[in-house]
CSV table of C-alpha atoms in Angstrom, one decimal:
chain,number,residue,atom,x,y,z
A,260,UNK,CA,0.0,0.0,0.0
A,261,UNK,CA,1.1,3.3,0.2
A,262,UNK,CA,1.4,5.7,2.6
A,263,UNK,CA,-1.3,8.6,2.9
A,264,UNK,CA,-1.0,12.4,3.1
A,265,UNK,CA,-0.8,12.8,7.2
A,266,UNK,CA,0.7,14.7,9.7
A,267,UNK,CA,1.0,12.0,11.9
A,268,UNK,CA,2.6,10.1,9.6
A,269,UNK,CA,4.9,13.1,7.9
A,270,UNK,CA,6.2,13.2,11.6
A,271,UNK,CA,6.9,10.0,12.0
A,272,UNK,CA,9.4,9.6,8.6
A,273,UNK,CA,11.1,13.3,9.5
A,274,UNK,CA,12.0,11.5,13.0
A,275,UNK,CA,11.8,7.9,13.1
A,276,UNK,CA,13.9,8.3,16.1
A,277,UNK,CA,11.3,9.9,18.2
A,278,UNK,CA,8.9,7.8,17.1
A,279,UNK,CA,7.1,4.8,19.0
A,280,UNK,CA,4.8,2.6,17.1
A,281,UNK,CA,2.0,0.6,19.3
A,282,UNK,CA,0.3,-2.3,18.1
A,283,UNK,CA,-2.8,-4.3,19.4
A,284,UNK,CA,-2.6,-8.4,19.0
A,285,UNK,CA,-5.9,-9.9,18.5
A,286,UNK,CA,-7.3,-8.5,15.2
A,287,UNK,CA,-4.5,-6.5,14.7
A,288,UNK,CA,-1.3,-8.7,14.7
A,289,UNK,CA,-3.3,-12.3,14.4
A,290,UNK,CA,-6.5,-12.7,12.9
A,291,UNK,CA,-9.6,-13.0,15.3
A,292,UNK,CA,-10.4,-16.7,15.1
A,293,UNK,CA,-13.1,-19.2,16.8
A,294,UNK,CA,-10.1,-20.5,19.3
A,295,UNK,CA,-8.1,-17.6,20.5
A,296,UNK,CA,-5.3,-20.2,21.7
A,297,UNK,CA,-5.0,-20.7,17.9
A,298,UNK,CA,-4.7,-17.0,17.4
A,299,UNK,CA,-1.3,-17.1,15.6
A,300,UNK,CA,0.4,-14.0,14.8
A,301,UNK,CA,0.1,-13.1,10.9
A,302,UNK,CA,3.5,-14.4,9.1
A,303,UNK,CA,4.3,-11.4,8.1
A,304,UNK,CA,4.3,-9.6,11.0
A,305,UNK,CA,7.8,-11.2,13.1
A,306,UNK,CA,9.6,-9.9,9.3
A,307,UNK,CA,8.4,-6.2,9.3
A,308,UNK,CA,8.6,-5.5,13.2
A,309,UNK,CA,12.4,-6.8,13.1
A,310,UNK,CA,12.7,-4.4,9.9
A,311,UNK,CA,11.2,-1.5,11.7
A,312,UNK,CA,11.9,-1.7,15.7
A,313,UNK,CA,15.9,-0.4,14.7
A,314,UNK,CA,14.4,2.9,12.4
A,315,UNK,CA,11.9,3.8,15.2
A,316,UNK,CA,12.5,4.9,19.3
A,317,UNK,CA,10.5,1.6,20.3
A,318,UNK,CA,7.8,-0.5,18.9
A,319,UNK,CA,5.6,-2.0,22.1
A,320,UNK,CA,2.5,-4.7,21.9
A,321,UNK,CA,-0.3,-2.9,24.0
A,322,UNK,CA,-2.5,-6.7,24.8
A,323,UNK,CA,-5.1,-8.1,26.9
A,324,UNK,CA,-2.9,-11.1,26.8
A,325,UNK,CA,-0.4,-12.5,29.1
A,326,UNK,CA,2.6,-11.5,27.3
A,327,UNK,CA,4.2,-14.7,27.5
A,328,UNK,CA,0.9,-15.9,25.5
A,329,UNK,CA,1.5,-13.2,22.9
A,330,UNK,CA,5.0,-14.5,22.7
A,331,UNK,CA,4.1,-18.3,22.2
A,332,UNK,CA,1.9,-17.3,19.4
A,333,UNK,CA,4.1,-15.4,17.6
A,334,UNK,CA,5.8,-18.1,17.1
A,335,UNK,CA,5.3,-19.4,13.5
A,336,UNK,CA,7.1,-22.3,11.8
A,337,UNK,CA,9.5,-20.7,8.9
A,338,UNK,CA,9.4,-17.2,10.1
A,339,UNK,CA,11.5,-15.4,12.7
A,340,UNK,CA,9.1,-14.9,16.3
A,341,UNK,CA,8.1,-11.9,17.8
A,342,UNK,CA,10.8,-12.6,20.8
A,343,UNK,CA,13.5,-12.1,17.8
A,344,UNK,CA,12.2,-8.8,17.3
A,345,UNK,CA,15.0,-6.2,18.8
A,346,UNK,CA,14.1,-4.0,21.6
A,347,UNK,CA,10.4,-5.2,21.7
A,348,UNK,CA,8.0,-4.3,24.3
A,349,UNK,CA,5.3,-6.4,25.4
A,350,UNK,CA,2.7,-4.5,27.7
A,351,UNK,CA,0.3,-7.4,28.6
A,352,UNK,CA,-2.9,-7.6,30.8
A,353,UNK,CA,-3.6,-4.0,29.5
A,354,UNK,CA,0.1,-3.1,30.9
A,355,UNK,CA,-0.4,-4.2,34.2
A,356,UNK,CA,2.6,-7.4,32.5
A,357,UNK,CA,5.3,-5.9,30.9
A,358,UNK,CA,8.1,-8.2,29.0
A,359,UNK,CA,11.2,-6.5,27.7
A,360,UNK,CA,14.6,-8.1,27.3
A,361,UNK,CA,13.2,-11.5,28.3
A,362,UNK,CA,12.4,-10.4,31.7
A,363,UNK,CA,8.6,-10.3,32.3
A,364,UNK,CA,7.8,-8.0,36.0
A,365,UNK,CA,4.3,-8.3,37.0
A,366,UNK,CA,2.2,-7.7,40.6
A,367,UNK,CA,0.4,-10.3,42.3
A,368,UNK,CA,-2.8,-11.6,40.7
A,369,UNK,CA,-6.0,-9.2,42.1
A,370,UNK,CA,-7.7,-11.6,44.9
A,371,UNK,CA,-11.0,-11.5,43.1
A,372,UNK,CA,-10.3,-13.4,40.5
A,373,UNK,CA,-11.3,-16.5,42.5
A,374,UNK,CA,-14.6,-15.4,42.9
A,375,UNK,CA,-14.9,-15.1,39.4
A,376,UNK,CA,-13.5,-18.6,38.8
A,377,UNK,CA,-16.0,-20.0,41.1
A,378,UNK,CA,-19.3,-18.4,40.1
A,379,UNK,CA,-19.0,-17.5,36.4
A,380,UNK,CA,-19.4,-21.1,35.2
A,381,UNK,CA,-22.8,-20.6,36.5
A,382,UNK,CA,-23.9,-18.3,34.3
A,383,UNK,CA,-22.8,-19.8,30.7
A,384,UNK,CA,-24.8,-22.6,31.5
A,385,UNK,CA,-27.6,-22.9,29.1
A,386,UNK,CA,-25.5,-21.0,26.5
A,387,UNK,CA,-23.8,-23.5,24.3
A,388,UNK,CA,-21.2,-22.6,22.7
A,389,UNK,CA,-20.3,-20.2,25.0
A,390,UNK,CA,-16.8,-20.7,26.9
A,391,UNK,CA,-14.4,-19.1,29.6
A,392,UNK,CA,-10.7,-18.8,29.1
A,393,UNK,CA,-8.4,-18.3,32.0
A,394,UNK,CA,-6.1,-15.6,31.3
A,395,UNK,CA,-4.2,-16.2,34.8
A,396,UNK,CA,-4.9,-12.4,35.5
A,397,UNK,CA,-7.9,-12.2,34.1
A,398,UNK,CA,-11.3,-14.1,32.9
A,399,UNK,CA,-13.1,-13.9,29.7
A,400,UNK,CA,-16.4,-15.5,28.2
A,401,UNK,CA,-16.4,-16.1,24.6
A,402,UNK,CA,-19.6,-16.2,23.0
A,403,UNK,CA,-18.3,-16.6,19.3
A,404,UNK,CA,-19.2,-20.2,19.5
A,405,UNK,CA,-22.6,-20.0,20.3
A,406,UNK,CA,-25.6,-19.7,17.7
A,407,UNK,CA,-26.9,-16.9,18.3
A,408,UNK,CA,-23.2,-14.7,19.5
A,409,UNK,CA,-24.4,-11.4,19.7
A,410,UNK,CA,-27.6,-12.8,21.5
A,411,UNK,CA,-25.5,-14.8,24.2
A,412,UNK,CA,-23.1,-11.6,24.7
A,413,UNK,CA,-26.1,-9.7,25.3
A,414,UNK,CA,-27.6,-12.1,27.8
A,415,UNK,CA,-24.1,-12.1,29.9
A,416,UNK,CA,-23.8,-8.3,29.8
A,417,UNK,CA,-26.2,-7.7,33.2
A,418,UNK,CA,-25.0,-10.9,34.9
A,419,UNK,CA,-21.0,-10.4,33.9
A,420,UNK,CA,-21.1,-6.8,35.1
A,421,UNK,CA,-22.7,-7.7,38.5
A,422,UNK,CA,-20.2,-10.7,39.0
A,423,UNK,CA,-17.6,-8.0,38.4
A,424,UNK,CA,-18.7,-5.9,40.7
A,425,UNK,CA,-18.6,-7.9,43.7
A,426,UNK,CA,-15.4,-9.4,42.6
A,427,UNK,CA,-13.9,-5.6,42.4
A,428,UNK,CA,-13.1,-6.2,39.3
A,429,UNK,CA,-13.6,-3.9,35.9
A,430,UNK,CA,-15.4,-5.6,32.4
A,431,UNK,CA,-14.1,-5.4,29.1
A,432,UNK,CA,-16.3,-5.3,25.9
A,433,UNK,CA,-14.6,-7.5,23.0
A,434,UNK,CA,-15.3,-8.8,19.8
A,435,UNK,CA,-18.1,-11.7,21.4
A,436,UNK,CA,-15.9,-11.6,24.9
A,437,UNK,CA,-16.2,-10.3,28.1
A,438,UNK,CA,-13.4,-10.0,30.1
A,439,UNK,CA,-13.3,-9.8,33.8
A,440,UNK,CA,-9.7,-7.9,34.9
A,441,UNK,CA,-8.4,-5.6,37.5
A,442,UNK,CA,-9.6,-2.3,37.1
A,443,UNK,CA,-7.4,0.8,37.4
A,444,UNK,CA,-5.8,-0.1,34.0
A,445,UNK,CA,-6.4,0.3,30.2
A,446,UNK,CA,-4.6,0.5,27.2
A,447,UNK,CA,-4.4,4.4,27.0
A,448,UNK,CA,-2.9,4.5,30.1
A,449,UNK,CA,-0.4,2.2,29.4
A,450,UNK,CA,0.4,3.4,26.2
A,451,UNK,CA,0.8,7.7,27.7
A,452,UNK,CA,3.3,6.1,30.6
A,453,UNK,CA,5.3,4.4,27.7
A,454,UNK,CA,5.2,7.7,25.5
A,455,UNK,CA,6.5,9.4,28.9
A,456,UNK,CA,9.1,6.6,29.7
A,457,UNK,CA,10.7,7.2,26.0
A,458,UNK,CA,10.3,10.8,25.8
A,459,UNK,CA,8.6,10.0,22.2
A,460,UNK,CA,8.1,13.1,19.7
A,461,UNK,CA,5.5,10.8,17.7
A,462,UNK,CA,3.2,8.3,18.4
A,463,UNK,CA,1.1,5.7,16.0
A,464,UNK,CA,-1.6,3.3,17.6
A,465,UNK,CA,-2.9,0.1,15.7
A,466,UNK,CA,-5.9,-1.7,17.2
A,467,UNK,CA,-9.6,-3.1,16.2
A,468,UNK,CA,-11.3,-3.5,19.0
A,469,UNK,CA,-13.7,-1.4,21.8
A,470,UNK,CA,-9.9,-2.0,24.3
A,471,UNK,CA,-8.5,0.0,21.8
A,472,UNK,CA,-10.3,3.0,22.2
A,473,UNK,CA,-8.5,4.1,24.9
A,474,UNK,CA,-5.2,3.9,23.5
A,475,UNK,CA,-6.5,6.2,20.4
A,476,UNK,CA,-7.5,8.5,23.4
A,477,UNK,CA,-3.8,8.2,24.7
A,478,UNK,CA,-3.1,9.2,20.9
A,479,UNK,CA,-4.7,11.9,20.8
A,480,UNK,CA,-3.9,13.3,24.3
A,481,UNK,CA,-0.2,13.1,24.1
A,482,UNK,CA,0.6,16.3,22.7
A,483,UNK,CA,2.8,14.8,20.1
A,484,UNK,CA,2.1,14.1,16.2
A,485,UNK,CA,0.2,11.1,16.0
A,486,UNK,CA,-1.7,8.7,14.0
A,487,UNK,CA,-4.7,6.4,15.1
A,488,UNK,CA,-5.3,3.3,12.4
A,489,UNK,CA,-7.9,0.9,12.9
A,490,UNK,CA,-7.2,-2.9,11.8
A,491,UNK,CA,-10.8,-2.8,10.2
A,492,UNK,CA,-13.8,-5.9,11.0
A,493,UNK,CA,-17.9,-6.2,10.0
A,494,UNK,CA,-17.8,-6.2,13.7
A,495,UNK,CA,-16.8,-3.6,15.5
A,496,UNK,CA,-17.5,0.1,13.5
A,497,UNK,CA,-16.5,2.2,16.9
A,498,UNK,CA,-12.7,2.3,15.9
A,499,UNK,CA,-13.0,3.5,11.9
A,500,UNK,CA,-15.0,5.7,13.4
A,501,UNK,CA,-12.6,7.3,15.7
A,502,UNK,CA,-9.5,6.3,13.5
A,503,UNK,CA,-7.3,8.4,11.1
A,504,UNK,CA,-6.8,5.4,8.7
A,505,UNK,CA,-8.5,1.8,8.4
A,506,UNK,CA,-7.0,-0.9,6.4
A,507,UNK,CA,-7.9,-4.4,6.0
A,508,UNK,CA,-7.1,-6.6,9.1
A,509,UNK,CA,-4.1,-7.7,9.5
A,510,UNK,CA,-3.1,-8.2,5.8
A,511,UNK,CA,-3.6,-4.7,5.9
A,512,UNK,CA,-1.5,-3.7,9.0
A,513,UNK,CA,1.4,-5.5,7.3
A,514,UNK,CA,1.0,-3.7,4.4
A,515,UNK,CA,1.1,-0.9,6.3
A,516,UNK,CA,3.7,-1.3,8.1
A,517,UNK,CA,5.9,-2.8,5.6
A,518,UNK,CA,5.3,0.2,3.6
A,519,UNK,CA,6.3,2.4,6.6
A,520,UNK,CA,9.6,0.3,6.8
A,521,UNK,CA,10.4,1.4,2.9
A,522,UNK,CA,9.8,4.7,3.9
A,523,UNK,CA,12.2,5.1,6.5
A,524,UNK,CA,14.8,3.3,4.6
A,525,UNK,CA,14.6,5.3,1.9
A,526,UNK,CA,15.2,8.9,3.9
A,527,UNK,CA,17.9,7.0,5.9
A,528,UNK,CA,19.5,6.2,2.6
A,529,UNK,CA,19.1,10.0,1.3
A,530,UNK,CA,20.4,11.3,4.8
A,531,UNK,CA,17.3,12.2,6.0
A,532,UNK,CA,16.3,14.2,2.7
């Protein structure tokens, strides 16, 4: 693809050194599929992040994953994984995980989570289809499964949210998930502490889902150039909404960022010209 008219963008190629370039997983790195264990990163996407993380200031994965599950799946037979990518920042469980360097630092699991173990099988029952995944730090129902999966993610809205409540913990709206995790964190604010931590002069944010809202908030709140692109889906409308460019799922995000990559190489070759 090529790159479109922006100032975001025009700041990021004038000075790739300032720049930090945030990605989303699910939807954006991997495709959403049925079994989000099975969510492998797109096989183009270990390649371009190696070719871009040494032209930028940082490139960080802002997930609702564990980071060590985001690392597992980008692991893809043929291709380099994401752990070969050089300097790469993993902010996982909506940054409350962080895995840099190999090291992963993390606080203890929020007490409520038990709670949540215990009761929410309860109320998927009667819903097939519907299933929970254990995120360690967090718990989600998937409803992509079911029949009906907008109709089953509707009928666990009230009941997920009260659940949540008297576990203290906060809900997150997916693509046919809810997610049960400690409140008090979100993408955006992981993603302005990571703009502060690297004193970045430009910022762009890739995501596709309701999660990622808050990170284009961070965007736009920064006070730096930046650049909000949606990884676009049928399924969720809120992000092209809010977004300075859409492109086609992942496919697209490689594109994207491959062209990015050519880019910078070329006004590295010219001297910055």
């Amino acid at each position: 693809m090529t790159l479109p008219e922006h100032a975001g963008l025009d700041a990021i190629i004038a000075d790739p050194a300032g720049a930090v370039i945030g990605l989303d997983y699910d939807g954006t790195l991997a495709p959403i599929v049925p079994d989000p264990a099975a969510a492998r990163v797109h096989p183009g996407v270990p390649g371009v992040l190696a070719a871009l993380a040494p032209l930028v200031r940082a490139v960080v994965i802002v997930t609702g994953r564990p980071p060590r599950t985001a690392l597992a799946l980008g692991e893809v037979a043929g291709v380099p994984s994401l752990a070969d990518v050089p300097g790469l920042v993993i902010l996982g469980h909506y940054g409350l995980e962080r895995w840099e360097d190999g090291r992963l630092t993390a606080p203890p699991p929020p007490p409520g989570l038990g709670l949540v173990r215990a009761r929410l099988p309860e109320l998927v029952k009667g819903l097939d289809g519907a299933w929970i995944e254990d995120k360690d730090r967090a718990v989600a129902v998937h409803t992509r499964r079911c029949a009906d999966p907008a109709g089953a993610l509707e009928a666990l809205r009230g009941p997920v949210a009260a659940l949540a409540e008297e576990a203290g913990l906060a809900v997150e709206p997916g693509r046919m998930v809810l997610e049960l995790r400690p409140a008090g964190m979100d993408k955006g604010k992981a993603l302005s502490a990571f703009l502060a931590e690297r004193d970045a002069r430009s910022v762009m944010f890739v995501g596709d889902d309701l999660g990622d809202l808050a990170a284009f908030d961070a965007v736009e709140s920064a006070g730096i150039p930046g650049v909000r692109v949606c990884s676009g889906s049928a399924e969720v409308t809120a992000l092209a909404e809010r977004a300075d460019l859409v492109v086609d799922g992942p496919d697209g995000v490689v594109a994207l960022l491959g062209d990015l990559v050519a880019r910078l190489g070329k006004s590295s070759a010219s001297g910055g010209a």
